[in-house]
Amino acid sequence: DQQVKQNSPSLSVQEGRISILNCDYTNSMFDYFLWYKKYPAEGPTFLISISSIKDKNEDGRFTVFLNKSAKHLSLHIVPSQPGDSAVYFCAASRVWLTGGGNKLTFGTGTQLKVEL
Amino acid sequence: DAGITQSPRHKVTETGTPVTLRCHQTENHRYMYWYRQDPGHGLRLIHYSYGVKDTDKGEVSDGYSVSRSKTEDFLLTLESATSSQTSVYFCAISESYSGGRNTGELFFGEGSRLTVL
């Protein structure tokens, strides 16, 4: 049972335009959400996170939106750059339950391709 | 970059043989994790550790065991490898989530690609 879902396996956008990656979750107990980026043959790298007490978090070109009632989060990248081409994973956790550790549940990933 | 080293980075083995993957960190982080990445499944948690000799199961722990005898090392063992364990394995580390300065994110190693023939 996939608790975190990324229904779009791939997304293609033009350089300079907005990239919107979507993620849905089913477990209402999740209270912390993250986005990771992964290049081939490398480990995932942290991009941005959001706590369930917020509905938006921004860091430079990256903004994450959280809609708790819809159990939906999205990552906006503006403007998109060719170097953003990678697989993006959303992840969720119940961080307080684990006493400080963070057992992340990941989605299946979306391959973003930013074209010139 | 977080100081995480995984070894070996690539391994090919035969069904039924034991395999041990090693994760070594230089960050002195309390928490360590083993994930596997497979197409169509994303990353799935195998086991994690919340201190020396303190470990617990993740969502796909069958067929795997772990040990942590030192803060810096977390070993993943496949007692008898099967073809279904062909995957890319990632080690990760994290500090305690404080809700303040650190965001509790996991830092990942570069991965170990295991092929079981």
Short mmCIF file of C-alpha atoms in Angstrom, two decimals:
data_model
loop_
_atom_site.label_atom_id
_atom_site.label_comp_id
_atom_site.label_asym_id
_atom_site.label_seq_id
_atom_site.Cartn_x
_atom_site.Cartn_y
_atom_site.Cartn_z
CA ASP A 1 0.00 0.00 0.00
CA GLN A 2 1.68 3.15 -1.27
CA GLN A 3 1.21 5.82 1.39
CA VAL A 4 3.02 8.48 -0.65
CA LYS A 5 2.20 8.70 -4.33
CA GLN A 6 3.71 10.55 -7.23
CA ASN A 7 1.39 9.82 -10.11
CA SER A 8 3.48 11.43 -12.83
CA PRO A 9 6.56 9.35 -13.60
CA SER A 10 7.93 12.04 -15.89
CA LEU A 11 7.61 15.74 -16.65
CA SER A 12 9.17 17.83 -19.39
CA VAL A 13 9.35 21.63 -19.29
CA GLN A 14 11.19 24.34 -21.15
CA GLU A 15 14.04 26.26 -19.61
CA GLY A 16 12.81 29.37 -17.82
CA ARG A 17 9.28 28.07 -17.33
CA ILE A 18 7.72 26.77 -14.12
CA SER A 19 8.01 23.11 -13.13
CA ILE A 20 5.27 21.75 -10.88
CA LEU A 21 5.75 18.35 -9.31
CA ASN A 22 2.90 16.80 -7.37
CA CYS A 23 2.65 14.36 -4.51
CA ASP A 24 -0.30 12.84 -2.65
CA TYR A 25 -0.34 11.00 0.64
CA THR A 26 -2.88 8.86 2.44
CA ASN A 27 -1.65 8.77 6.04
CA SER A 28 -3.13 11.72 7.92
CA MET A 29 -0.61 11.19 10.73
CA PHE A 30 2.29 12.42 8.60
CA ASP A 31 3.50 15.74 10.00
CA TYR A 32 6.64 16.48 8.04
CA PHE A 33 7.24 16.50 4.31
CA LEU A 34 10.39 16.76 2.23
CA TRP A 35 11.54 16.85 -1.37
CA TYR A 36 14.73 15.19 -2.55
CA LYS A 37 16.52 15.44 -5.87
CA LYS A 38 18.50 12.56 -7.31
CA TYR A 39 20.97 12.50 -10.18
CA PRO A 40 21.99 9.18 -11.79
CA ALA A 41 24.60 7.19 -9.84
CA GLU A 42 24.35 9.56 -6.86
CA GLY A 43 22.48 9.50 -3.59
CA PRO A 44 19.37 11.63 -3.08
CA THR A 45 20.04 15.16 -1.85
CA PHE A 46 17.71 17.19 0.31
CA LEU A 47 15.97 20.06 -1.42
CA ILE A 48 13.28 21.59 0.78
CA SER A 49 10.90 20.61 3.56
CA ILE A 50 7.68 21.74 5.19
CA SER A 51 6.07 21.07 8.52
CA SER A 52 2.37 20.30 8.74
CA ILE A 53 1.81 23.53 10.66
CA LYS A 54 2.65 25.51 7.51
CA ASP A 55 1.14 25.62 4.05
CA LYS A 56 4.08 27.11 2.17
CA ASN A 57 7.84 27.16 2.37
CA GLU A 58 10.14 28.96 -0.02
CA ASP A 59 13.86 28.66 -0.68
CA GLY A 60 15.17 30.54 -3.67
CA ARG A 61 13.71 29.07 -6.85
CA PHE A 62 11.99 26.27 -4.92
CA THR A 63 8.62 26.52 -3.16
CA VAL A 64 6.72 23.71 -1.54
CA PHE A 65 2.97 23.98 -0.95
CA LEU A 66 1.04 21.77 1.43
CA ASN A 67 -2.73 21.25 1.32
CA LYS A 68 -3.53 19.13 4.35
CA SER A 69 -7.24 18.82 3.68
CA ALA A 70 -6.47 17.36 0.25
CA LYS A 71 -3.41 15.45 1.51
CA HIS A 72 -1.47 16.98 -1.34
CA LEU A 73 1.85 18.73 -1.70
CA SER A 74 3.57 20.24 -4.66
CA LEU A 75 7.02 21.53 -5.53
CA HIS A 76 7.33 24.58 -7.75
CA ILE A 77 10.60 25.38 -9.47
CA VAL A 78 10.78 28.85 -11.02
CA PRO A 79 12.55 29.43 -13.31
CA SER A 80 13.49 25.92 -14.37
CA GLN A 81 17.07 25.33 -15.44
CA PRO A 82 18.71 22.45 -17.35
CA GLY A 83 20.63 21.52 -14.19
CA ASP A 84 17.30 20.82 -12.51
CA SER A 85 16.87 17.73 -14.70
CA ALA A 86 16.79 14.87 -12.20
CA VAL A 87 14.43 12.52 -10.41
CA TYR A 88 12.46 14.21 -7.64
CA PHE A 89 11.17 12.23 -4.68
CA CYS A 90 8.68 13.48 -2.16
CA ALA A 91 8.83 11.96 1.32
CA ALA A 92 6.78 12.10 4.48
CA SER A 93 7.22 11.14 8.11
CA ARG A 94 5.87 11.25 11.63
CA VAL A 95 9.00 12.73 13.04
CA TRP A 96 7.84 13.22 16.62
CA LEU A 97 6.78 9.61 16.96
CA THR A 98 10.27 8.36 16.32
CA GLY A 99 11.71 10.53 19.08
CA GLY A 100 13.91 12.58 16.85
CA GLY A 101 14.78 10.19 14.11
CA ASN A 102 13.07 10.50 10.79
CA LYS A 103 11.74 7.37 9.14
CA LEU A 104 10.85 8.73 5.75
CA THR A 105 8.27 7.16 3.46
CA PHE A 106 9.10 7.99 -0.14
CA GLY A 107 7.05 8.34 -3.28
CA THR A 108 8.07 6.59 -6.48
CA GLY A 109 9.68 9.66 -8.01
CA THR A 110 9.13 11.97 -10.98
CA GLN A 111 11.76 12.35 -13.69
CA LEU A 112 12.01 16.04 -14.57
CA LYS A 113 13.59 17.03 -17.85
CA VAL A 114 14.26 20.69 -18.48
CA GLU A 115 14.79 21.34 -22.17
CA LEU A 116 16.65 24.21 -23.76
CA ASP B 1 28.77 17.07 1.80
CA ALA B 2 27.94 14.79 4.69
CA GLY B 3 30.73 12.30 5.41
CA ILE B 4 29.07 9.03 4.43
CA THR B 5 30.95 6.22 2.74
CA GLN B 6 29.33 3.07 1.45
CA SER B 7 31.27 -0.06 0.52
CA PRO B 8 31.36 -1.85 -1.76
CA ARG B 9 29.89 0.48 -4.37
CA HIS B 10 29.25 -2.38 -6.76
CA LYS B 11 28.91 -6.09 -6.12
CA VAL B 12 27.80 -9.08 -8.16
CA THR B 13 27.08 -12.27 -6.26
CA GLU B 14 25.26 -15.54 -6.66
CA THR B 15 22.00 -16.68 -5.12
CA GLY B 16 22.47 -18.17 -1.67
CA THR B 17 25.69 -16.38 -0.79
CA PRO B 18 25.96 -14.01 2.18
CA VAL B 19 26.57 -10.33 1.49
CA THR B 20 27.46 -7.48 3.83
CA LEU B 21 27.23 -3.82 2.91
CA ARG B 22 28.98 -1.27 5.07
CA CYS B 23 28.07 2.31 5.84
CA HIS B 24 30.61 4.53 7.56
CA GLN B 25 29.91 8.09 8.75
CA THR B 26 32.19 10.77 10.10
CA GLU B 27 29.41 13.11 11.27
CA ASN B 28 28.72 11.47 14.64
CA HIS B 29 24.99 11.46 13.85
CA ARG B 30 22.81 9.36 16.08
CA TYR B 31 20.48 7.92 13.46
CA MET B 32 21.42 5.67 10.56
CA TYR B 33 19.20 4.05 7.95
CA TRP B 34 19.32 1.54 5.12
CA TYR B 35 17.03 2.05 2.15
CA ARG B 36 16.71 0.19 -1.12
CA GLN B 37 15.69 1.81 -4.40
CA ASP B 38 13.78 -0.11 -7.03
CA PRO B 39 11.91 1.04 -10.14
CA GLY B 40 8.27 1.69 -9.40
CA HIS B 41 8.85 1.63 -5.62
CA GLY B 42 10.96 4.66 -4.88
CA LEU B 43 13.07 4.24 -1.76
CA ARG B 44 11.93 1.83 0.92
CA LEU B 45 13.26 1.60 4.46
CA ILE B 46 14.89 -1.72 5.35
CA HIS B 47 16.24 -1.12 8.88
CA TYR B 48 17.31 1.83 10.95
CA SER B 49 19.37 2.49 14.05
CA TYR B 50 18.81 5.03 16.82
CA GLY B 51 22.07 4.34 18.65
CA VAL B 52 24.84 1.79 19.20
CA LYS B 53 23.27 -1.67 19.36
CA ASP B 54 19.79 -0.11 18.97
CA THR B 55 18.11 -1.07 15.72
CA ASP B 56 14.60 -1.62 14.43
CA LYS B 57 12.86 -2.89 11.34
CA GLY B 58 11.58 -0.87 8.44
CA GLU B 59 8.91 -1.76 5.90
CA VAL B 60 10.95 -4.30 3.87
CA SER B 61 13.16 -5.99 6.49
CA ASP B 62 12.58 -9.65 5.57
CA GLY B 63 15.83 -11.30 4.48
CA TYR B 64 18.01 -8.56 5.97
CA SER B 65 19.77 -8.05 9.28
CA VAL B 66 21.78 -5.10 10.59
CA SER B 67 24.33 -4.37 13.25
CA ARG B 68 25.74 -1.22 14.77
CA SER B 69 28.62 -1.81 17.16
CA LYS B 70 30.03 1.72 16.79
CA THR B 71 28.41 5.09 16.23
CA GLU B 72 30.13 5.45 12.87
CA ASP B 73 29.38 2.05 11.30
CA PHE B 74 26.10 0.47 10.25
CA LEU B 75 26.23 -2.90 8.51
CA LEU B 76 23.53 -4.46 6.36
CA THR B 77 23.71 -8.22 5.90
CA LEU B 78 21.90 -10.46 3.46
CA GLU B 79 22.30 -13.90 5.03
CA SER B 80 21.43 -15.74 1.82
CA ALA B 81 21.04 -13.43 -1.14
CA THR B 82 18.13 -13.87 -3.55
CA SER B 83 17.51 -12.37 -6.98
CA SER B 84 14.72 -10.21 -5.50
CA GLN B 85 17.40 -8.43 -3.45
CA THR B 86 19.05 -7.11 -6.60
CA SER B 87 18.79 -3.38 -5.98
CA VAL B 88 20.59 -0.16 -5.20
CA TYR B 89 21.10 0.24 -1.47
CA PHE B 90 21.44 3.62 0.17
CA CYS B 91 22.66 4.41 3.63
CA ALA B 92 21.46 7.60 5.28
CA ILE B 93 22.15 9.48 8.49
CA SER B 94 20.36 12.17 10.47
CA GLU B 95 20.56 14.20 13.62
CA SER B 96 17.75 14.43 16.10
CA TYR B 97 14.99 16.63 14.79
CA SER B 98 14.79 19.72 16.98
CA GLY B 99 12.16 21.72 15.13
CA GLY B 100 14.57 24.62 15.18
CA ARG B 101 17.90 24.94 13.52
CA ASN B 102 18.01 21.59 11.82
CA THR B 103 15.22 20.34 9.64
CA GLY B 104 15.69 16.65 10.41
CA GLU B 105 16.51 15.75 6.86
CA LEU B 106 18.37 12.59 5.99
CA PHE B 107 21.77 12.74 4.30
CA PHE B 108 22.37 9.92 1.87
CA GLY B 109 25.46 8.07 0.74
CA GLU B 110 26.19 7.44 -2.93
CA GLY B 111 24.67 3.97 -2.96
CA SER B 112 25.78 0.36 -3.38
CA ARG B 113 24.58 -1.48 -6.46
CA LEU B 114 24.03 -5.17 -5.73
CA THR B 115 23.30 -7.75 -8.41
CA VAL B 116 22.29 -11.26 -7.35
CA LEU B 117 22.53 -13.79 -10.18
#
